[in-house]
Amino acid sequence: MLVGVSLAEAATRRVQIGDGMAVTLNSHHEVILEALPLRHEGLIAFANRLCGRTRGAVKKVSAANRGVRRLRAGVRYRVPFELLLPEYQLRALTALFEADSLQAEGWLHVVGKPEGRRSESLWQIAEWFTGSGLSYKKIRTVNRLTDEEILPGQRLLIPRDLLRPTLASALPRSLAPGGPVAPGRLEYGADEHGSYALYSLRAGEALYSSVVVHFTGRIYVDDVNRIAGEIAARNRISDVTDIPVGYKVKIPLEYLMPEFLPAADPRRLKYEEGLSRSAEYSNQVRSHDLAGVTVVLDAGHGGRDVGASVGRVWESIYVYDIMLRTRRLLLSTTAAEVVPTTRDGSSYAIQESDVLSPSRGHAVLTSPPYAIEDASVSSNLRWYLSNSVFSGRVSDSSDPDKVVFISIHADSLHPSLRGAMVYFPGLLKNPSSYGKSGTVYTSRREVREQPRVSFTQSERIRSEGRSRDMAARTIQAFSAEGLKVHDNKPVRDRVIRRRKAWVPAVLRFNEVPARVLVEVCNLANPEDRRLIQTQVFREKVARAIVRGIRSYYSSSEQEGSHIVGG
Ligand SMILES: [Zn+2]
């Protein structure tokens, strides 16, 4: 990757700080941030993002880059330290001076060993940390220096009251007298281990639920435990069950969900950009009683693949029953056409009992059908089948927005969590074209019809918007039916597990613009597990799913109570 201007040769130290940014300290002791413009970002937006709407910032940023006016993608541009928003100043300094530490009384700076000619000066240090070279006298006094001579490796305390406000706010507070942070609010800071958010635990709050699940979005038991362990270690908490009320927990910024990051953090800006972009692509098609609408209904797993299994409850059996009930309700109360992706046996008969008997008889309804053996083959054949249905409808000159895809699952998460969660496909990096080979695939008509699938960027953006709209309405419908939904972020654009993030294949390679995956409850939670073994609950879930579809096609912004009869 190129640096926008050729001044990099003067740099004596250069550190990558993530998000395509790097910070340099050159031989003139200038701290400079280099950043890539975001997609379609012009000079003004670039300067606003990194410097705030400061008067003159645009001109100065341009001047720092040889008077540039039009930014080019993939080129890094320089922003002088003085222009940067406080949070970027903090990131720059903590990245450059790794040996420094933040203490309650102030910032402890270790004088650097310069690779260039001149060593750091007291004036320079005062300027970096306090915003004014003139504070050098006070720094000298506090550190009992007899003259202005400082040596590499020497430690200097820059007292809290001299520091730039953002740097001061990053310092740890002594725990006893410092007031607690406002409920639910985070403060931000940095120490020798990196940037963090500070959250003050309230009475009755536990590390794993109030910190890990809430702020990091982790939901799988191994992830929740691992991150809780890492946070405990970073905060030197030896007993996670005995943390005093008001204890301020440092949460590494990289673990936070984007909405909890500082307002100017690039990852948060990108997230917010995604929200506003997909809002422009919500569904515009209206259909009373779902006439003309095709619903592809996908019950997760089946056959040899039982999915999540806790106690004697197999995900495959219970979500298949919910699919059947949803189908029945759609057929009896709407004009929609329903296309299930799987079937157990030769009919769609519903077992009218609470506890269901196990079966491994499910097949994916491709031509010929696939009696489910392998989980990944079965999930790939589902999106092939869905794409085949979709192309059929579109070639019948039907509106592509009149097809929706709903996959029904139940997950196995940290046992403290309860309720429903809906996934939609976010704009993760996708291969430009994707397809499967091997006879298990090519022996099926749906695969031969269209062996490979590809999406343009605008198709992805459109379906992100449609699907997010549908996901949000489905979650609203669950609440409206009195069903529990997750307390934290029940609508998500990716699965996060074991340091990876992905969109399930059944959504990722599916061409239906509005497509969601509904996790109806958490089988690892005893109450959720009890509920799914009742017909009343499964019938309610079916009603919620139908209600969500009707809301998606309803004429009003908010779904009305008339939408689902009975
Ligand atoms: Zn599943």
PDB file of N, CA and C and ligand atoms in Angstrom, residues 300-301 306-308 315 319 408-411 517 519, ligand 1:
ATOM      1  N   GLY A 300     -33.985 -26.050   9.725  1.00  0.00           N
ATOM      2  CA  GLY A 300     -32.557 -26.378   9.811  1.00  0.00           C
ATOM      3  C   GLY A 300     -32.314 -27.858  10.080  1.00  0.00           C
ATOM      4  N   HIS A 301     -31.190 -28.357   9.533  1.00  0.00           N
ATOM      5  CA  HIS A 301     -30.712 -29.720   9.823  1.00  0.00           C
ATOM      6  C   HIS A 301     -31.715 -30.783   9.353  1.00  0.00           C
ATOM      7  N   VAL A 306     -28.683 -33.790  13.389  1.00  0.00           N
ATOM      8  CA  VAL A 306     -29.733 -33.402  14.327  1.00  0.00           C
ATOM      9  C   VAL A 306     -29.578 -31.955  14.788  1.00  0.00           C
ATOM     10  N   GLY A 307     -28.484 -31.299  14.423  1.00  0.00           N
ATOM     11  CA  GLY A 307     -28.259 -29.922  14.862  1.00  0.00           C
ATOM     12  C   GLY A 307     -27.878 -29.891  16.327  1.00  0.00           C
ATOM     13  N   ALA A 308     -28.286 -28.820  17.023  1.00  0.00           N
ATOM     14  CA  ALA A 308     -27.995 -28.742  18.452  1.00  0.00           C
ATOM     15  C   ALA A 308     -28.816 -29.803  19.163  1.00  0.00           C
ATOM     16  N   GLU A 315     -32.579 -30.318  17.893  1.00  0.00           N
ATOM     17  CA  GLU A 315     -32.988 -29.134  17.136  1.00  0.00           C
ATOM     18  C   GLU A 315     -33.763 -29.533  15.876  1.00  0.00           C
ATOM     19  N   VAL A 319     -37.481 -27.832  15.145  1.00  0.00           N
ATOM     20  CA  VAL A 319     -37.605 -26.745  14.168  1.00  0.00           C
ATOM     21  C   VAL A 319     -38.381 -27.220  12.925  1.00  0.00           C
ATOM     22  N   ILE A 408     -35.297 -21.793   9.807  1.00  0.00           N
ATOM     23  CA  ILE A 408     -35.703 -21.887  11.216  1.00  0.00           C
ATOM     24  C   ILE A 408     -34.751 -22.809  11.980  1.00  0.00           C
ATOM     25  N   HIS A 409     -34.164 -22.272  13.033  1.00  0.00           N
ATOM     26  CA  HIS A 409     -33.208 -23.027  13.843  1.00  0.00           C
ATOM     27  C   HIS A 409     -33.485 -22.792  15.324  1.00  0.00           C
ATOM     28  N   ALA A 410     -32.779 -23.566  16.177  1.00  0.00           N
ATOM     29  CA  ALA A 410     -32.728 -23.294  17.612  1.00  0.00           C
ATOM     30  C   ALA A 410     -31.283 -23.509  17.998  1.00  0.00           C
ATOM     31  N   ASP A 411     -30.717 -22.611  18.815  1.00  0.00           N
ATOM     32  CA  ASP A 411     -29.288 -22.748  19.071  1.00  0.00           C
ATOM     33  C   ASP A 411     -28.972 -23.251  20.464  1.00  0.00           C
ATOM     34  N   LEU A 517     -32.370 -15.954   9.030  1.00  0.00           N
ATOM     35  CA  LEU A 517     -32.269 -17.208   9.763  1.00  0.00           C
ATOM     36  C   LEU A 517     -32.728 -16.911  11.188  1.00  0.00           C
ATOM     37  N   GLU A 519     -33.258 -18.040  14.969  1.00  0.00           N
ATOM     38  CA  GLU A 519     -32.951 -18.972  16.068  1.00  0.00           C
ATOM     39  C   GLU A 519     -34.087 -18.760  17.062  1.00  0.00           C
TER      40      GLU A 519
HETATM   41 ZN    ZN B   1     -29.192 -24.862  13.650  1.00  0.00          ZN
END
